[in-house]
mmCIF file with all atom_site columns, N, CA and C in Angstrom:
data_model
loop_
_atom_site.group_PDB
_atom_site.id
_atom_site.type_symbol
_atom_site.label_atom_id
_atom_site.label_alt_id
_atom_site.label_comp_id
_atom_site.label_asym_id
_atom_site.label_entity_id
_atom_site.label_seq_id
_atom_site.pdbx_PDB_ins_code
_atom_site.Cartn_x
_atom_site.Cartn_y
_atom_site.Cartn_z
_atom_site.occupancy
_atom_site.B_iso_or_equiv
_atom_site.pdbx_formal_charge
_atom_site.auth_seq_id
_atom_site.auth_comp_id
_atom_site.auth_asym_id
_atom_site.auth_atom_id
_atom_site.pdbx_PDB_model_num
ATOM 1   N N  . MET A 1 1  ? -8.740 -2.379  -13.917 1.00 0.00 ? 1  MET A N  1
ATOM 2   C CA . MET A 1 1  ? -8.295 -3.135  -12.770 1.00 0.00 ? 1  MET A CA 1
ATOM 3   C C  . MET A 1 1  ? -6.784 -3.401  -12.896 1.00 0.00 ? 1  MET A C  1
ATOM 4   N N  . ILE A 1 2  ? -6.136 -3.443  -11.731 1.00 0.00 ? 2  ILE A N  1
ATOM 5   C CA . ILE A 1 2  ? -4.707 -3.750  -11.693 1.00 0.00 ? 2  ILE A CA 1
ATOM 6   C C  . ILE A 1 2  ? -4.486 -4.912  -10.737 1.00 0.00 ? 2  ILE A C  1
ATOM 7   N N  . ARG A 1 3  ? -3.361 -5.592  -10.905 1.00 0.00 ? 3  ARG A N  1
ATOM 8   C CA . ARG A 1 3  ? -2.982 -6.676  -10.003 1.00 0.00 ? 3  ARG A CA 1
ATOM 9   C C  . ARG A 1 3  ? -1.695 -6.272  -9.299  1.00 0.00 ? 3  ARG A C  1
ATOM 10  N N  . ILE A 1 4  ? -1.727 -6.374  -7.979  1.00 0.00 ? 4  ILE A N  1
ATOM 11  C CA . ILE A 1 4  ? -0.543 -6.089  -7.177  1.00 0.00 ? 4  ILE A CA 1
ATOM 12  C C  . ILE A 1 4  ? -0.287 -7.283  -6.257  1.00 0.00 ? 4  ILE A C  1
ATOM 13  N N  . THR A 1 5  ? 0.881  -7.303  -5.671  1.00 0.00 ? 5  THR A N  1
ATOM 14  C CA . THR A 1 5  ? 1.170  -8.282  -4.623  1.00 0.00 ? 5  THR A CA 1
ATOM 15  C C  . THR A 1 5  ? 1.279  -7.505  -3.326  1.00 0.00 ? 5  THR A C  1
ATOM 16  N N  . LEU A 1 6  ? 0.408  -7.823  -2.375  1.00 0.00 ? 6  LEU A N  1
ATOM 17  C CA . LEU A 1 6  ? 0.350  -7.136  -1.094  1.00 0.00 ? 6  LEU A CA 1
ATOM 18  C C  . LEU A 1 6  ? 0.687  -8.127  0.008   1.00 0.00 ? 6  LEU A C  1
ATOM 19  N N  . ASN A 1 7  ? 1.821  -7.893  0.667   1.00 0.00 ? 7  ASN A N  1
ATOM 20  C CA . ASN A 1 7  ? 2.285  -8.797  1.728   1.00 0.00 ? 7  ASN A CA 1
ATOM 21  C C  . ASN A 1 7  ? 2.267  -10.256 1.264   1.00 0.00 ? 7  ASN A C  1
ATOM 22  N N  . GLY A 1 8  ? 2.725  -10.469 0.026   1.00 0.00 ? 8  GLY A N  1
ATOM 23  C CA . GLY A 1 8  ? 2.867  -11.813 -0.505  1.00 0.00 ? 8  GLY A CA 1
ATOM 24  C C  . GLY A 1 8  ? 1.630  -12.399 -1.165  1.00 0.00 ? 8  GLY A C  1
ATOM 25  N N  . GLN A 1 9  ? 0.506  -11.683 -1.131  1.00 0.00 ? 9  GLN A N  1
ATOM 26  C CA . GLN A 1 9  ? -0.746 -12.176 -1.719  1.00 0.00 ? 9  GLN A CA 1
ATOM 27  C C  . GLN A 1 9  ? -1.124 -11.331 -2.943  1.00 0.00 ? 9  GLN A C  1
ATOM 28  N N  . VAL A 1 10 ? -1.437 -11.983 -4.044  1.00 0.00 ? 10 VAL A N  1
ATOM 29  C CA . VAL A 1 10 ? -1.856 -11.269 -5.253  1.00 0.00 ? 10 VAL A CA 1
ATOM 30  C C  . VAL A 1 10 ? -3.285 -10.779 -5.058  1.00 0.00 ? 10 VAL A C  1
ATOM 31  N N  . GLU A 1 11 ? -3.502 -9.499  -5.368  1.00 0.00 ? 11 GLU A N  1
ATOM 32  C CA . GLU A 1 11 ? -4.827 -8.898  -5.235  1.00 0.00 ? 11 GLU A CA 1
ATOM 33  C C  . GLU A 1 11 ? -5.144 -8.091  -6.488  1.00 0.00 ? 11 GLU A C  1
ATOM 34  N N  . THR A 1 12 ? -6.419 -8.001  -6.799  1.00 0.00 ? 12 THR A N  1
ATOM 35  C CA . THR A 1 12 ? -6.897 -7.183  -7.900  1.00 0.00 ? 12 THR A CA 1
ATOM 36  C C  . THR A 1 12 ? -7.580 -5.954  -7.315  1.00 0.00 ? 12 THR A C  1
ATOM 37  N N  . LEU A 1 13 ? -7.162 -4.774  -7.784  1.00 0.00 ? 13 LEU A N  1
ATOM 38  C CA . LEU A 1 13 ? -7.663 -3.506  -7.254  1.00 0.00 ? 13 LEU A CA 1
ATOM 39  C C  . LEU A 1 13 ? -8.146 -2.609  -8.386  1.00 0.00 ? 13 LEU A C  1
ATOM 40  N N  . GLU A 1 14 ? -8.853 -1.544  -8.010  1.00 0.00 ? 14 GLU A N  1
ATOM 41  C CA . GLU A 1 14 ? -9.300 -0.546  -8.974  1.00 0.00 ? 14 GLU A CA 1
ATOM 42  C C  . GLU A 1 14 ? -8.108 0.242   -9.521  1.00 0.00 ? 14 GLU A C  1
ATOM 43  N N  . ASP A 1 15 ? -8.208 0.677   -10.767 1.00 0.00 ? 15 ASP A N  1
ATOM 44  C CA . ASP A 1 15 ? -7.206 1.597   -11.327 1.00 0.00 ? 15 ASP A CA 1
ATOM 45  C C  . ASP A 1 15 ? -7.273 2.920   -10.571 1.00 0.00 ? 15 ASP A C  1
ATOM 46  N N  . GLY A 1 16 ? -6.132 3.591   -10.474 1.00 0.00 ? 16 GLY A N  1
ATOM 47  C CA . GLY A 1 16 ? -6.090 4.929   -9.897  1.00 0.00 ? 16 GLY A CA 1
ATOM 48  C C  . GLY A 1 16 ? -6.070 4.974   -8.385  1.00 0.00 ? 16 GLY A C  1
ATOM 49  N N  . LEU A 1 17 ? -5.945 3.832   -7.735  1.00 0.00 ? 17 LEU A N  1
ATOM 50  C CA . LEU A 1 17 ? -5.925 3.777   -6.278  1.00 0.00 ? 17 LEU A CA 1
ATOM 51  C C  . LEU A 1 17 ? -4.581 4.273   -5.751  1.00 0.00 ? 17 LEU A C  1
ATOM 52  N N  . THR A 1 18 ? -4.618 5.136   -4.745  1.00 0.00 ? 18 THR A N  1
ATOM 53  C CA . THR A 1 18 ? -3.383 5.608   -4.114  1.00 0.00 ? 18 THR A CA 1
ATOM 54  C C  . THR A 1 18 ? -3.067 4.736   -2.900  1.00 0.00 ? 18 THR A C  1
ATOM 55  N N  . VAL A 1 19 ? -1.865 4.887   -2.396  1.00 0.00 ? 19 VAL A N  1
ATOM 56  C CA . VAL A 1 19 ? -1.485 4.177   -1.176  1.00 0.00 ? 19 VAL A CA 1
ATOM 57  C C  . VAL A 1 19 ? -2.455 4.547   -0.059  1.00 0.00 ? 19 VAL A C  1
ATOM 58  N N  . LEU A 1 20 ? -2.773 5.832   0.081   1.00 0.00 ? 20 LEU A N  1
ATOM 59  C CA . LEU A 1 20 ? -3.680 6.290   1.126   1.00 0.00 ? 20 LEU A CA 1
ATOM 60  C C  . LEU A 1 20 ? -5.064 5.657   0.982   1.00 0.00 ? 20 LEU A C  1
ATOM 61  N N  . ALA A 1 21 ? -5.575 5.572   -0.235  1.00 0.00 ? 21 ALA A N  1
ATOM 62  C CA . ALA A 1 21 ? -6.889 4.964   -0.463  1.00 0.00 ? 21 ALA A CA 1
ATOM 63  C C  . ALA A 1 21 ? -6.873 3.479   -0.095  1.00 0.00 ? 21 ALA A C  1
ATOM 64  N N  . LEU A 1 22 ? -5.784 2.794   -0.413  1.00 0.00 ? 22 LEU A N  1
ATOM 65  C CA . LEU A 1 22 ? -5.658 1.387   -0.044  1.00 0.00 ? 22 LEU A CA 1
ATOM 66  C C  . LEU A 1 22 ? -5.643 1.228   1.478   1.00 0.00 ? 22 LEU A C  1
ATOM 67  N N  . LEU A 1 23 ? -4.893 2.085   2.155   1.00 0.00 ? 23 LEU A N  1
ATOM 68  C CA . LEU A 1 23 ? -4.854 2.035   3.616   1.00 0.00 ? 23 LEU A CA 1
ATOM 69  C C  . LEU A 1 23 ? -6.238 2.309   4.206   1.00 0.00 ? 23 LEU A C  1
ATOM 70  N N  . ALA A 1 24 ? -6.977 3.246   3.615   1.00 0.00 ? 24 ALA A N  1
ATOM 71  C CA . ALA A 1 24 ? -8.325 3.559   4.090   1.00 0.00 ? 24 ALA A CA 1
ATOM 72  C C  . ALA A 1 24 ? -9.245 2.350   3.929   1.00 0.00 ? 24 ALA A C  1
ATOM 73  N N  . GLN A 1 25 ? -9.147 1.665   2.787   1.00 0.00 ? 25 GLN A N  1
ATOM 74  C CA . GLN A 1 25 ? -9.967 0.473   2.555   1.00 0.00 ? 25 GLN A CA 1
ATOM 75  C C  . GLN A 1 25 ? -9.699 -0.598  3.598   1.00 0.00 ? 25 GLN A C  1
ATOM 76  N N  . ARG A 1 26 ? -8.477 -0.668  4.068   1.00 0.00 ? 26 ARG A N  1
ATOM 77  C CA . ARG A 1 26 ? -8.062 -1.707  5.025   1.00 0.00 ? 26 ARG A CA 1
ATOM 78  C C  . ARG A 1 26 ? -8.223 -1.261  6.481   1.00 0.00 ? 26 ARG A C  1
ATOM 79  N N  . GLY A 1 27 ? -8.701 -0.022  6.704   1.00 0.00 ? 27 GLY A N  1
ATOM 80  C CA . GLY A 1 27 ? -8.880 0.483   8.057   1.00 0.00 ? 27 GLY A CA 1
ATOM 81  C C  . GLY A 1 27 ? -7.569 0.780   8.761   1.00 0.00 ? 27 GLY A C  1
ATOM 82  N N  . LEU A 1 28 ? -6.552 1.167   7.987   1.00 0.00 ? 28 LEU A N  1
ATOM 83  C CA . LEU A 1 28 ? -5.214 1.378   8.551   1.00 0.00 ? 28 LEU A CA 1
ATOM 84  C C  . LEU A 1 28 ? -4.800 2.845   8.645   1.00 0.00 ? 28 LEU A C  1
ATOM 85  N N  . VAL A 1 29 ? -5.659 3.764   8.218   1.00 0.00 ? 29 VAL A N  1
ATOM 86  C CA . VAL A 1 29 ? -5.301 5.183   8.264   1.00 0.00 ? 29 VAL A CA 1
ATOM 87  C C  . VAL A 1 29 ? -5.149 5.605   9.725   1.00 0.00 ? 29 VAL A C  1
ATOM 88  N N  . GLY A 1 30 ? -4.067 6.321   10.012  1.00 0.00 ? 30 GLY A N  1
ATOM 89  C CA . GLY A 1 30 ? -3.810 6.806   11.354  1.00 0.00 ? 30 GLY A CA 1
ATOM 90  C C  . GLY A 1 30 ? -3.020 5.845   12.227  1.00 0.00 ? 30 GLY A C  1
ATOM 91  N N  . LYS A 1 31 ? -2.817 4.632   11.763  1.00 0.00 ? 31 LYS A N  1
ATOM 92  C CA . LYS A 1 31 ? -2.031 3.665   12.530  1.00 0.00 ? 31 LYS A CA 1
ATOM 93  C C  . LYS A 1 31 ? -0.550 3.875   12.249  1.00 0.00 ? 31 LYS A C  1
ATOM 94  N N  . ARG A 1 32 ? 0.284  3.419   13.178  1.00 0.00 ? 32 ARG A N  1
ATOM 95  C CA . ARG A 1 32 ? 1.733  3.482   12.980  1.00 0.00 ? 32 ARG A CA 1
ATOM 96  C C  . ARG A 1 32 ? 2.117  2.335   12.066  1.00 0.00 ? 32 ARG A C  1
ATOM 97  N N  . LEU A 1 33 ? 2.576  2.682   10.879  1.00 0.00 ? 33 LEU A N  1
ATOM 98  C CA . LEU A 1 33 ? 2.914  1.652   9.900   1.00 0.00 ? 33 LEU A CA 1
ATOM 99  C C  . LEU A 1 33 ? 3.955  2.146   8.928   1.00 0.00 ? 33 LEU A C  1
ATOM 100 N N  . ALA A 1 34 ? 4.490  1.210   8.171   1.00 0.00 ? 34 ALA A N  1
ATOM 101 C CA . ALA A 1 34 ? 5.424  1.533   7.088   1.00 0.00 ? 34 ALA A CA 1
ATOM 102 C C  . ALA A 1 34 ? 4.909  0.856   5.822   1.00 0.00 ? 34 ALA A C  1
ATOM 103 N N  . VAL A 1 35 ? 5.042  1.569   4.713   1.00 0.00 ? 35 VAL A N  1
ATOM 104 C CA . VAL A 1 35 ? 4.638  1.026   3.418   1.00 0.00 ? 35 VAL A CA 1
ATOM 105 C C  . VAL A 1 35 ? 5.861  0.998   2.515   1.00 0.00 ? 35 VAL A C  1
ATOM 106 N N  . GLU A 1 36 ? 6.135  -0.169  1.976   1.00 0.00 ? 36 GLU A N  1
ATOM 107 C CA . GLU A 1 36 ? 7.221  -0.335  1.014   1.00 0.00 ? 36 GLU A CA 1
ATOM 108 C C  . GLU A 1 36 ? 6.596  -0.690  -0.326  1.00 0.00 ? 36 GLU A C  1
ATOM 109 N N  . ARG A 1 37 ? 7.011  0.025   -1.365  1.00 0.00 ? 37 ARG A N  1
ATOM 110 C CA . ARG A 1 37 ? 6.502  -0.218  -2.721  1.00 0.00 ? 37 ARG A CA 1
ATOM 111 C C  . ARG A 1 37 ? 7.688  -0.506  -3.628  1.00 0.00 ? 37 ARG A C  1
ATOM 112 N N  . ASN A 1 38 ? 7.712  -1.693  -4.181  1.00 0.00 ? 38 ASN A N  1
ATOM 113 C CA . ASN A 1 38 ? 8.781  -2.102  -5.090  1.00 0.00 ? 38 ASN A CA 1
ATOM 114 C C  . ASN A 1 38 ? 10.165 -1.874  -4.491  1.00 0.00 ? 38 ASN A C  1
ATOM 115 N N  . GLY A 1 39 ? 10.294 -2.206  -3.201  1.00 0.00 ? 39 GLY A N  1
ATOM 116 C CA . GLY A 1 39 ? 11.584 -2.144  -2.536  1.00 0.00 ? 39 GLY A CA 1
ATOM 117 C C  . GLY A 1 39 ? 11.965 -0.801  -1.951  1.00 0.00 ? 39 GLY A C  1
ATOM 118 N N  . GLU A 1 40 ? 11.088 0.199   -2.062  1.00 0.00 ? 40 GLU A N  1
ATOM 119 C CA . GLU A 1 40 ? 11.383 1.526   -1.523  1.00 0.00 ? 40 GLU A CA 1
ATOM 120 C C  . GLU A 1 40 ? 10.281 1.974   -0.575  1.00 0.00 ? 40 GLU A C  1
ATOM 121 N N  . ILE A 1 41 ? 10.678 2.567   0.540   1.00 0.00 ? 41 ILE A N  1
ATOM 122 C CA . ILE A 1 41 ? 9.707  3.081   1.511   1.00 0.00 ? 41 ILE A CA 1
ATOM 123 C C  . ILE A 1 41 ? 8.954  4.262   0.890   1.00 0.00 ? 41 ILE A C  1
ATOM 124 N N  . VAL A 1 42 ? 7.638  4.274   1.081   1.00 0.00 ? 42 VAL A N  1
ATOM 125 C CA . VAL A 1 42 ? 6.811  5.405   0.649   1.00 0.00 ? 42 VAL A CA 1
ATOM 126 C C  . VAL A 1 42 ? 6.610  6.298   1.872   1.00 0.00 ? 42 VAL A C  1
ATOM 127 N N  . PRO A 1 43 ? 7.170  7.516   1.860   1.00 0.00 ? 43 PRO A N  1
ATOM 128 C CA . PRO A 1 43 ? 7.000  8.412   3.007   1.00 0.00 ? 43 PRO A CA 1
ATOM 129 C C  . PRO A 1 43 ? 5.519  8.705   3.265   1.00 0.00 ? 43 PRO A C  1
ATOM 130 N N  . ARG A 1 44 ? 5.147  8.793   4.537   1.00 0.00 ? 44 ARG A N  1
ATOM 131 C CA . ARG A 1 44 ? 3.744  9.043   4.909   1.00 0.00 ? 44 ARG A CA 1
ATOM 132 C C  . ARG A 1 44 ? 3.192  10.286  4.188   1.00 0.00 ? 44 ARG A C  1
ATOM 133 N N  . ALA A 1 45 ? 4.006  11.312  4.029   1.00 0.00 ? 45 ALA A N  1
ATOM 134 C CA . ALA A 1 45 ? 3.566  12.551  3.378   1.00 0.00 ? 45 ALA A CA 1
ATOM 135 C C  . ALA A 1 45 ? 3.183  12.331  1.912   1.00 0.00 ? 45 ALA A C  1
ATOM 136 N N  . ARG A 1 46 ? 3.616  11.228  1.325   1.00 0.00 ? 46 ARG A N  1
ATOM 137 C CA . ARG A 1 46 ? 3.331  10.961  -0.093  1.00 0.00 ? 46 ARG A CA 1
ATOM 138 C C  . ARG A 1 46 ? 2.260  9.899   -0.306  1.00 0.00 ? 46 ARG A C  1
ATOM 139 N N  . HIS A 1 47 ? 1.694  9.336   0.770   1.00 0.00 ? 47 HIS A N  1
ATOM 140 C CA . HIS A 1 47 ? 0.690  8.273   0.626   1.00 0.00 ? 47 HIS A CA 1
ATOM 141 C C  . HIS A 1 47 ? -0.487 8.688   -0.259  1.00 0.00 ? 47 HIS A C  1
ATOM 142 N N  . GLY A 1 48 ? -0.888 9.955   -0.182  1.00 0.00 ? 48 GLY A N  1
ATOM 143 C CA . GLY A 1 48 ? -2.032 10.430  -0.965  1.00 0.00 ? 48 GLY A CA 1
ATOM 144 C C  . GLY A 1 48 ? -1.731 10.700  -2.420  1.00 0.00 ? 48 GLY A C  1
ATOM 145 N N  . GLU A 1 49 ? -0.463 10.759  -2.794  1.00 0.00 ? 49 GLU A N  1
ATOM 146 C CA . GLU A 1 49 ? -0.113 11.073  -4.183  1.00 0.00 ? 49 GLU A CA 1
ATOM 147 C C  . GLU A 1 49 ? 0.486  9.896   -4.943  1.00 0.00 ? 49 GLU A C  1
ATOM 148 N N  . VAL A 1 50 ? 0.951  8.875   -4.237  1.00 0.00 ? 50 VAL A N  1
ATOM 149 C CA . VAL A 1 50 ? 1.560  7.718   -4.907  1.00 0.00 ? 50 VAL A CA 1
ATOM 150 C C  . VAL A 1 50 ? 0.452  6.770   -5.369  1.00 0.00 ? 50 VAL A C  1
ATOM 151 N N  . GLU A 1 51 ? 0.317  6.668   -6.686  1.00 0.00 ? 51 GLU A N  1
ATOM 152 C CA . GLU A 1 51 ? -0.713 5.830   -7.284  1.00 0.00 ? 51 GLU A CA 1
ATOM 153 C C  . GLU A 1 51 ? -0.159 4.431   -7.549  1.00 0.00 ? 51 GLU A C  1
ATOM 154 N N  . LEU A 1 52 ? -0.944 3.434   -7.193  1.00 0.00 ? 52 LEU A N  1
ATOM 155 C CA . LEU A 1 52 ? -0.531 2.050   -7.419  1.00 0.00 ? 52 LEU A CA 1
ATOM 156 C C  . LEU A 1 52 ? -0.678 1.697   -8.890  1.00 0.00 ? 52 LEU A C  1
ATOM 157 N N  . THR A 1 53 ? 0.249  0.889   -9.394  1.00 0.00 ? 53 THR A N  1
ATOM 158 C CA . THR A 1 53 ? 0.214  0.482   -10.795 1.00 0.00 ? 53 THR A CA 1
ATOM 159 C C  . THR A 1 53 ? 0.295  -1.034  -10.899 1.00 0.00 ? 53 THR A C  1
ATOM 160 N N  . ASP A 1 54 ? -0.110 -1.538  -12.031 1.00 0.00 ? 54 ASP A N  1
ATOM 161 C CA . ASP A 1 54 ? -0.120 -2.974  -12.268 1.00 0.00 ? 54 ASP A CA 1
ATOM 162 C C  . ASP A 1 54 ? 1.262  -3.569  -12.035 1.00 0.00 ? 54 ASP A C  1
ATOM 163 N N  . GLY A 1 55 ? 1.306  -4.639  -11.253 1.00 0.00 ? 55 GLY A N  1
ATOM 164 C CA . GLY A 1 55 ? 2.560  -5.322  -10.992 1.00 0.00 ? 55 GLY A CA 1
ATOM 165 C C  . GLY A 1 55 ? 3.307  -4.846  -9.756  1.00 0.00 ? 55 GLY A C  1
ATOM 166 N N  . ASP A 1 56 ? 2.807  -3.806  -9.082  1.00 0.00 ? 56 ASP A N  1
ATOM 167 C CA . ASP A 1 56 ? 3.481  -3.317  -7.877  1.00 0.00 ? 56 ASP A CA 1
ATOM 168 C C  . ASP A 1 56 ? 3.584  -4.416  -6.828  1.00 0.00 ? 56 ASP A C  1
ATOM 169 N N  . GLN A 1 57 ? 4.680  -4.367  -6.078  1.00 0.00 ? 57 GLN A N  1
ATOM 170 C CA . GLN A 1 57 ? 4.907  -5.245  -4.932  1.00 0.00 ? 57 GLN A CA 1
ATOM 171 C C  . GLN A 1 57 ? 4.852  -4.367  -3.692  1.00 0.00 ? 57 GLN A C  1
ATOM 172 N N  . LEU A 1 58 ? 3.871  -4.594  -2.824  1.00 0.00 ? 58 LEU A N  1
ATOM 173 C CA . LEU A 1 58 ? 3.706  -3.783  -1.618  1.00 0.00 ? 58 LEU A CA 1
ATOM 174 C C  . LEU A 1 58 ? 3.879  -4.626  -0.369  1.00 0.00 ? 58 LEU A C  1
ATOM 175 N N  . GLU A 1 59 ? 4.495  -4.013  0.621   1.00 0.00 ? 59 GLU A N  1
ATOM 176 C CA . GLU A 1 59 ? 4.568  -4.595  1.956   1.00 0.00 ? 59 GLU A CA 1
ATOM 177 C C  . GLU A 1 59 ? 4.074  -3.517  2.913   1.00 0.00 ? 59 GLU A C  1
ATOM 178 N N  . ILE A 1 60 ? 3.101  -3.860  3.729   1.00 0.00 ? 60 ILE A N  1
ATOM 179 C CA . ILE A 1 60 ? 2.599  -2.956  4.752   1.00 0.00 ? 60 ILE A CA 1
ATOM 180 C C  . ILE A 1 60 ? 2.881  -3.610  6.099   1.00 0.00 ? 60 ILE A C  1
ATOM 181 N N  . VAL A 1 61 ? 3.645  -2.903  6.917   1.00 0.00 ? 61 VAL A N  1
ATOM 182 C CA . VAL A 1 61 ? 4.017  -3.415  8.235   1.00 0.00 ? 61 VAL A CA 1
ATOM 183 C C  . VAL A 1 61 ? 3.432  -2.479  9.274   1.00 0.00 ? 61 VAL A C  1
ATOM 184 N N  . VAL A 1 62 ? 2.607  -3.023  10.165  1.00 0.00 ? 62 VAL A N  1
ATOM 185 C CA . VAL A 1 62 ? 1.975  -2.237  11.221  1.00 0.00 ? 62 VAL A CA 1
ATOM 186 C C  . VAL A 1 62 ? 2.789  -2.426  12.506  1.00 0.00 ? 62 VAL A C  1
ATOM 187 N N  . ALA A 1 63 ? 3.140  -1.311  13.144  1.00 0.00 ? 63 ALA A N  1
ATOM 188 C CA . ALA A 1 63 ? 3.894  -1.358  14.394  1.00 0.00 ? 63 ALA A CA 1
ATOM 189 C C  . ALA A 1 63 ? 2.969  -1.831  15.521  1.00 0.00 ? 63 ALA A C  1
ATOM 190 N N  . VAL A 1 64 ? 3.485  -2.754  16.320  1.00 0.00 ? 64 VAL A N  1
ATOM 191 C CA . VAL A 1 64 ? 2.730  -3.288  17.445  1.00 0.00 ? 64 VAL A CA 1
ATOM 192 C C  . VAL A 1 64 ? 3.476  -2.955  18.726  1.00 0.00 ? 64 VAL A C  1
ATOM 193 N N  . GLY A 1 65 ? 2.784  -2.332  19.642  1.00 0.00 ? 65 GLY A N  1
ATOM 194 C CA . GLY A 1 65 ? 3.408  -1.980  20.919  1.00 0.00 ? 65 GLY A CA 1
ATOM 195 C C  . GLY A 1 65 ? 3.242  -3.105  21.923  1.00 0.00 ? 65 GLY A C  1
ATOM 196 N N  . GLY A 1 66 ? 3.963  -3.016  22.965  1.00 0.00 ? 66 GLY A N  1
ATOM 197 C CA . GLY A 1 66 ? 3.836  -4.022  24.009  1.00 0.00 ? 66 GLY A CA 1
ATOM 198 C C  . GLY A 1 66 ? 5.140  -4.129  24.785  1.00 0.00 ? 66 GLY A C  1
ATOM 199 N N  . GLY A 1 67 ? 5.155  -5.034  25.696  1.00 0.00 ? 67 GLY A N  1
ATOM 200 C CA . GLY A 1 67 ? 6.373  -5.122  26.470  1.00 0.00 ? 67 GLY A CA 1
ATOM 201 C C  . GLY A 1 67 ? 6.562  -6.437  27.135  1.00 0.00 ? 67 GLY A C  1
#
């Protein structure tokens, strides 16, 4: 198990989880969003290969449309 901070909240997750797997767990796959890991944007093309590690700081921002 690893501990990360996700949008300001500490969470405990399984080892070996990728950004894409985390998004899938949260029902966010396919949505317009940005993921920042430890101060750097994770490109969408790399979501499936970037593995989360203990102590990571993540921010997930979902784009909201409207007018």
